Amino acid sequence: MSRIFSGIKPSGDLTLGNYLGALKNFVALQDEHDCFFCIVDLHAITVAQDRLELRKRTKDIAALYLACGLDPNKATIFIQSEVPGHAQLSWMLECQTYYGELSRMTQFKDKSLKDGTAGLSSGLFTYPVLMASDILLYDTDIVPVGEDQKQHVELTRDIVDRFNNRYGDTFVKPDLFIPKVGARIMDLQDPTKKMSKSEENDKGYILLLDDLNRIKKKIMSAKTDSDNLIKFDKDNKPGISNLLSIYSVITNKSIESLEEFYVGKGYGDFKKDLAEVVVSFIQPIQDRYNEIRNSKELDDILDEGRDLANKLAFKKVKKVEHKIGLGRKR
Ligand code: TYM
């Protein structure tokens, strides 16, 4: 059975983009694979976080993992900072990664162009190596992520080649898994930008824990063009194309069949239906979330996940230390 690893950062509440680009696939993959899903809180502190908020969000995301359908009997669910091997391996791999490679990471480049580099943490710069460590600690075969993480997984593959060449076979080279539709859900107000929890205008994103009426309003006021034709055309009609993608992934209906169904109808009808589709999909997730968010069950699941992850991570860290020549020979 192949091994899957992926994670989500608790740097904000989960968006519909996180669900459609990543979490939905975590759930689909857990039946057939040996899965590890992490809440990557060490990644969240690359930018300043309020400590209580961070703690709260970390558990919110764990509860949402379960509410969205992850099953602890099928998948190992845990919090990154509770497994010290992630930070340990990250240092060892940072020493195998070039400054030039990290300088080419588009997420860092975009942020530094916007804000300058002087005030950015060095953790934000080296963060893709921590991500590589997350993946490589568990001999991961497949990494399900949205489009924006592709470059980081490619860097991970390069690090594997370099390390294995230098020190002998140590790491498994992981493959990317990116969904065909939903890999890049766009902002509802500016459909040329990715939907992101860090956007200032909250009308641009839908949170899994948003009030249901607010979700409907956000969809009804989503930006579309003026020709009123429900047609998928990413370049010329990014707004309606984004809404079609959301509709398609949630209902598992193809974009072509949706286009056909809405021939002769306008954006108003389409958005009303989509609002219903999204709300009836999110409501049961919220109900389940409310049941488990403060339960002992959730802590038990995270304890168990931590213990199993620690066992594997410890072994891998020891193996890498040995290959590199750290510590004493025993
Ligand atoms: P993060 O927390 O920003 O996002 C979590 C996952 O959600 C996907 N995603 C989206 N997919 C489609 N449309 C969107 N608008 C959208 N926004 C986010 C992301 O692609 C991601 O799959 N570095 C990672 C977390 C991470 C990780 C890992 C992932 C840390 N270690 C190891 C895989 C393996 C991140 O910041 O994702």
Coordinates of C-alpha atoms and ligand atoms in Angstrom, one line a residue:
M1 CA 0.0 0.0 0.0
S2 CA 1.5 3.3 -0.9
R3 CA 2.1 6.0 1.7
I4 CA 0.4 9.4 1.6
F5 CA 1.4 12.5 3.5
S6 CA -0.1 16.0 3.4
G7 CA -0.8 18.9 5.8
I8 CA -2.6 22.1 6.3
K9 CA -1.2 25.2 8.1
P10 CA -3.3 26.6 11.0
S11 CA -2.5 30.2 10.0
G12 CA -6.2 31.0 9.5
D13 CA -9.5 29.2 9.3
L14 CA -10.0 26.6 6.6
T15 CA -11.4 27.9 3.3
L16 CA -13.4 26.1 0.7
G17 CA -10.2 26.3 -1.4
N18 CA -8.3 24.2 1.2
Y19 CA -11.2 21.7 1.1
L20 CA -11.6 21.4 -2.6
G21 CA -7.9 21.5 -3.4
A22 CA -6.6 19.2 -0.7
L23 CA -8.9 17.9 2.1
K24 CA -11.5 16.4 -0.2
N25 CA -8.7 14.3 -1.8
F26 CA -7.3 13.3 1.6
V27 CA -10.7 11.8 2.4
A28 CA -10.9 10.1 -1.0
L29 CA -7.4 8.6 -0.7
Q30 CA -7.7 7.2 2.8
D31 CA -9.5 4.0 1.8
E32 CA -6.8 2.7 -0.5
H33 CA -3.6 4.1 1.0
D34 CA -1.6 4.3 4.2
C35 CA -2.2 8.0 5.1
F36 CA -0.6 10.5 7.4
F37 CA -2.4 13.9 7.7
C38 CA -0.8 16.6 9.7
I39 CA -1.8 20.0 11.1
V40 CA 1.5 21.8 10.4
D41 CA 1.7 24.4 13.2
L42 CA 5.5 24.8 12.8
H43 CA 4.7 26.2 9.4
A44 CA 2.2 28.7 10.8
I45 CA 4.9 30.4 12.9
T46 CA 6.9 31.6 9.9
V47 CA 4.7 34.7 10.4
A48 CA 3.7 36.2 13.7
Q49 CA 0.8 34.4 15.5
D50 CA -1.1 35.0 18.6
R51 CA -0.4 32.0 20.8
L52 CA -3.9 31.4 22.0
E53 CA -5.4 31.8 18.5
L54 CA -2.8 29.4 17.1
R55 CA -3.6 26.8 19.7
K56 CA -7.3 27.2 19.0
R57 CA -6.9 27.0 15.2
T58 CA -4.7 24.0 15.4
K59 CA -7.5 22.0 17.1
D60 CA -10.2 23.6 15.0
I61 CA -8.4 22.1 11.9
A62 CA -8.0 18.8 13.6
A63 CA -11.7 18.7 14.3
L64 CA -12.4 19.8 10.7
Y65 CA -10.3 17.0 9.4
L66 CA -12.6 14.6 11.1
A67 CA -15.8 16.5 10.3
C68 CA -14.9 16.4 6.6
G69 CA -14.7 12.7 6.8
L70 CA -11.1 11.7 7.7
D71 CA -11.3 8.5 9.7
P72 CA -8.7 7.9 12.4
N73 CA -9.1 4.1 11.8
K74 CA -7.8 4.7 8.3
A75 CA -5.5 7.6 8.6
T76 CA -3.0 8.9 11.1
I77 CA -3.9 12.4 12.2
F78 CA -1.4 14.5 14.3
I79 CA 0.0 17.9 15.1
Q80 CA 3.5 18.6 13.6
S81 CA 5.1 20.3 16.6
E82 CA 4.3 17.2 18.7
V83 CA 6.7 15.2 16.6
P84 CA 10.2 16.6 17.1
G85 CA 11.6 14.7 14.1
H86 CA 10.1 17.3 11.7
A87 CA 12.3 20.1 13.0
Q88 CA 15.3 17.8 13.4
L89 CA 15.2 16.5 9.9
S90 CA 14.6 20.0 8.6
W91 CA 17.9 21.3 9.9
M92 CA 19.8 18.4 8.4
L93 CA 18.1 19.0 5.0
E94 CA 18.6 22.7 5.1
C95 CA 22.3 21.9 5.0
Q96 CA 21.6 20.0 1.8
T97 CA 19.6 22.8 0.1
Y98 CA 21.0 25.7 -1.8
Y99 CA 20.2 29.3 -1.1
G100 CA 19.6 29.8 -4.8
E101 CA 17.0 27.1 -4.9
L102 CA 15.1 28.7 -2.0
S103 CA 15.4 32.1 -3.6
R104 CA 13.5 30.7 -6.7
M105 CA 10.4 29.6 -4.7
T106 CA 7.6 31.7 -6.0
Q107 CA 5.7 32.0 -2.7
F108 CA 8.7 33.6 -1.1
K109 CA 9.5 35.8 -4.1
D110 CA 6.0 37.1 -4.3
K111 CA 5.9 38.0 -0.6
S112 CA 9.3 39.6 -0.7
L113 CA 8.4 41.7 -3.8
K114 CA 5.3 42.9 -1.9
D115 CA 6.8 43.5 1.6
G116 CA 10.6 43.6 1.0
T117 CA 12.9 41.0 2.6
A118 CA 14.2 42.9 5.7
G119 CA 11.2 42.1 7.9
L120 CA 10.5 38.6 6.7
S121 CA 11.5 35.7 9.0
S122 CA 14.3 33.4 7.9
G123 CA 11.8 30.6 8.6
L124 CA 9.6 31.9 5.8
F125 CA 12.6 31.5 3.5
T126 CA 13.5 28.0 4.6
Y127 CA 10.0 26.8 5.0
P128 CA 10.0 24.6 1.9
V129 CA 12.7 22.5 3.5
L130 CA 10.5 21.9 6.5
M131 CA 7.8 20.8 4.1
A132 CA 10.3 18.5 2.4
S133 CA 11.1 17.1 5.9
D134 CA 7.4 16.5 6.7
I135 CA 7.1 14.4 3.5
L136 CA 10.4 12.6 3.7
L137 CA 10.2 11.5 7.3
Y138 CA 7.4 9.1 6.5
D139 CA 8.8 7.5 3.2
T140 CA 5.9 9.2 1.4
D141 CA 5.0 8.0 -2.1
I142 CA 2.3 10.5 -2.9
V143 CA 1.6 14.1 -1.8
P144 CA -1.9 15.4 -2.4
V145 CA -1.9 19.2 -2.6
G146 CA -3.4 22.2 -4.5
E147 CA -1.5 23.8 -7.4
D148 CA 0.3 26.4 -5.2
Q149 CA 2.4 23.7 -3.5
K150 CA 3.6 22.1 -6.6
Q151 CA 7.0 23.9 -6.6
H152 CA 7.6 22.8 -3.0
V153 CA 7.1 19.1 -3.8
E154 CA 9.4 19.5 -6.8
L155 CA 12.1 20.9 -4.6
T156 CA 11.5 17.9 -2.3
R157 CA 12.2 15.6 -5.2
D158 CA 15.4 17.4 -6.0
I159 CA 16.5 17.2 -2.3
V160 CA 15.9 13.4 -2.4
D161 CA 18.1 13.0 -5.5
R162 CA 20.9 15.0 -4.1
F163 CA 20.8 13.3 -0.7
N164 CA 20.5 9.8 -2.1
N165 CA 23.4 10.4 -4.5
R166 CA 25.6 11.8 -1.8
Y167 CA 24.8 9.4 1.1
G168 CA 23.2 6.3 -0.5
D169 CA 19.6 5.3 -0.7
T170 CA 17.8 7.0 2.2
F171 CA 14.6 8.8 1.1
V172 CA 11.7 7.8 -1.1
K173 CA 11.1 10.2 -4.0
P174 CA 7.5 11.4 -3.7
D175 CA 5.0 12.0 -6.5
L176 CA 2.6 14.9 -6.6
F177 CA -1.2 14.4 -6.7
I178 CA -3.0 17.5 -7.9
P179 CA -6.7 17.3 -8.7
K180 CA -7.8 18.0 -12.3
V181 CA -10.6 20.4 -11.2
G182 CA -10.3 22.4 -7.9
A183 CA -6.5 22.6 -7.7
R184 CA -6.7 26.4 -7.6
I185 CA -10.0 27.9 -6.4
M186 CA -10.0 31.6 -7.0
D187 CA -11.0 34.6 -4.9
L188 CA -14.7 35.3 -5.3
Q189 CA -14.2 39.1 -5.6
D190 CA -11.0 39.0 -7.7
P191 CA -11.0 35.7 -9.6
T192 CA -7.5 36.3 -10.9
K193 CA -6.1 35.7 -7.4
K194 CA -6.1 32.4 -5.4
M195 CA -8.8 32.1 -2.7
S196 CA -6.8 32.6 0.5
K197 CA -7.6 33.0 4.2
S198 CA -5.0 35.8 4.4
E199 CA -6.9 38.0 2.0
E200 CA -8.2 41.3 3.5
N201 CA -11.6 41.3 1.9
D202 CA -13.5 38.5 3.5
K203 CA -16.1 38.4 0.8
G204 CA -13.5 36.8 -1.4
Y205 CA -13.3 33.6 0.5
I206 CA -15.7 31.0 2.0
L207 CA -14.7 29.5 5.3
L208 CA -15.9 26.0 6.2
L209 CA -17.0 27.6 9.5
D210 CA -18.7 30.7 8.0
D211 CA -22.3 31.4 9.0
L212 CA -24.5 29.7 6.3
N213 CA -26.3 32.9 5.4
R214 CA -23.1 34.7 5.0
I215 CA -21.9 32.0 2.6
K216 CA -25.0 32.5 0.5
K217 CA -24.4 36.2 0.4
K218 CA -20.8 35.8 -0.6
I219 CA -21.7 33.5 -3.5
M220 CA -24.5 35.8 -4.7
S221 CA -22.1 38.7 -4.7
A222 CA -19.2 36.9 -6.4
K223 CA -17.7 38.8 -9.3
T224 CA -18.8 37.7 -12.8
D225 CA -18.6 39.3 -16.2
S226 CA -21.5 41.0 -17.9
D227 CA -22.4 38.7 -20.7
N228 CA -24.5 36.4 -18.5
L229 CA -23.4 33.2 -20.3
I230 CA -22.5 30.1 -18.2
K231 CA -19.5 29.0 -20.0
F232 CA -16.1 27.8 -18.7
D233 CA -13.3 30.0 -20.1
K234 CA -10.6 30.6 -17.5
D235 CA -8.9 33.4 -19.4
N236 CA -11.8 35.5 -20.5
K237 CA -14.4 34.6 -17.9
P238 CA -12.5 33.8 -14.7
G239 CA -15.3 34.5 -12.3
I240 CA -18.0 32.2 -13.7
S241 CA -15.2 29.6 -14.5
N242 CA -14.2 29.6 -10.8
L243 CA -17.9 29.1 -9.7
L244 CA -18.3 26.3 -12.2
S245 CA -15.2 24.6 -10.8
I246 CA -16.6 24.8 -7.3
Y247 CA -20.0 23.5 -8.4
S248 CA -18.4 20.7 -10.3
V249 CA -16.1 19.5 -7.5
I250 CA -18.8 19.5 -4.8
T251 CA -21.4 17.7 -6.9
N252 CA -19.0 15.5 -8.9
K253 CA -20.8 16.7 -12.1
S254 CA -18.7 17.5 -15.1
I255 CA -18.3 21.2 -16.1
E256 CA -19.7 20.3 -19.6
S257 CA -22.9 18.8 -18.0
L258 CA -23.3 22.0 -15.9
E259 CA -22.8 24.2 -18.9
E260 CA -25.4 22.2 -20.7
F261 CA -27.9 22.3 -17.8
Y262 CA -27.6 26.1 -17.6
V263 CA -28.0 26.9 -21.3
G264 CA -30.6 29.7 -21.5
K265 CA -30.4 30.5 -17.8
G266 CA -28.5 33.5 -16.3
Y267 CA -25.9 34.1 -13.5
G268 CA -28.7 34.8 -10.9
D269 CA -30.2 31.3 -11.2
F270 CA -26.8 29.7 -11.4
K271 CA -25.5 31.4 -8.2
K272 CA -28.7 30.7 -6.3
D273 CA -28.3 27.0 -7.1
L274 CA -24.6 27.1 -6.3
A275 CA -25.3 28.8 -2.9
E276 CA -27.7 25.9 -2.1
V277 CA -25.2 23.3 -3.2
V278 CA -22.4 24.8 -1.0
V279 CA -24.6 25.3 2.0
S280 CA -26.1 21.9 2.0
F281 CA -22.6 20.5 1.7
I282 CA -21.1 22.6 4.5
Q283 CA -24.0 22.3 7.0
P284 CA -23.4 18.7 8.0
I285 CA -19.6 19.4 8.3
Q286 CA -20.4 22.2 10.7
D287 CA -22.8 20.0 12.7
R288 CA -20.2 17.2 13.1
Y289 CA -17.5 19.8 13.9
N290 CA -19.6 21.2 16.7
E291 CA -20.1 17.6 18.1
I292 CA -16.4 16.8 18.2
R293 CA -14.5 20.1 18.6
N294 CA -14.3 19.9 22.4
S295 CA -14.6 16.1 22.8
K296 CA -12.1 13.8 24.5
E297 CA -12.3 11.7 21.4
L298 CA -10.4 14.4 19.5
D299 CA -7.6 14.5 22.0
D300 CA -7.3 10.7 22.0
I301 CA -7.1 10.6 18.2
L302 CA -4.4 13.3 18.2
D303 CA -2.4 11.4 21.0
E304 CA -2.6 8.2 19.1
G305 CA -1.5 9.9 15.8
R306 CA 1.4 11.6 17.6
D307 CA 2.6 8.3 19.1
L308 CA 2.6 6.5 15.8
A309 CA 4.1 9.4 13.8
N310 CA 6.9 9.7 16.5
K311 CA 7.9 6.1 16.1
L312 CA 8.4 6.4 12.4
A313 CA 10.0 9.8 12.6
F314 CA 12.4 8.8 15.3
K315 CA 13.7 5.9 13.2
K316 CA 14.1 8.1 10.1
V317 CA 16.0 10.8 12.0
K318 CA 18.4 8.2 13.5
K319 CA 19.0 6.8 10.0
V320 CA 19.8 10.2 8.5
E321 CA 22.0 11.1 11.4
H322 CA 23.9 7.9 10.9
K323 CA 24.3 8.6 7.1
I324 CA 25.6 12.1 7.7
G325 CA 27.9 11.1 10.5
L326 CA 26.2 12.9 13.4
G327 CA 26.7 11.8 17.0
R328 CA 28.5 8.6 18.2
K329 CA 28.4 5.3 16.5
R330 CA 26.6 2.7 18.6
Ligands
TYM1 P1 -1.8 25.6 3.1 O1 -2.0 25.5 4.5 O2 -1.6 27.0 2.5 O3 -2.9 24.9 2.2 C1 -3.4 23.6 2.5 C2 -3.7 22.9 1.2 O4 -4.8 23.6 0.6 C3 -4.4 23.9 -0.8 N1 -5.0 25.2 -1.1 C4 -5.8 25.3 -2.2 N2 -6.3 24.5 -3.1 C5 -7.1 25.0 -4.1 N3 -7.5 26.3 -4.2 C6 -7.0 27.2 -3.3 N4 -7.4 28.4 -3.3 C7 -6.2 26.7 -2.2 N5 -5.6 27.3 -1.1 C8 -4.9 26.4 -0.5 C9 -2.9 23.9 -0.8 O5 -2.4 23.7 -2.0 C10 -2.6 22.9 0.2 O6 -2.6 21.6 -0.4 N6 3.0 24.3 2.8 C11 1.7 23.8 2.8 C12 1.4 22.9 4.0 C13 2.3 21.8 4.1 C14 2.3 20.5 3.4 C15 3.4 19.8 3.9 C16 1.6 20.0 2.3 C17 3.3 21.7 5.0 N7 4.0 20.5 4.9 C18 3.7 18.5 3.4 C19 1.9 18.8 1.8 C20 3.0 18.0 2.4 C21 0.7 25.0 2.9 O7 1.1 26.1 3.3 O8 -0.6 24.7 2.6

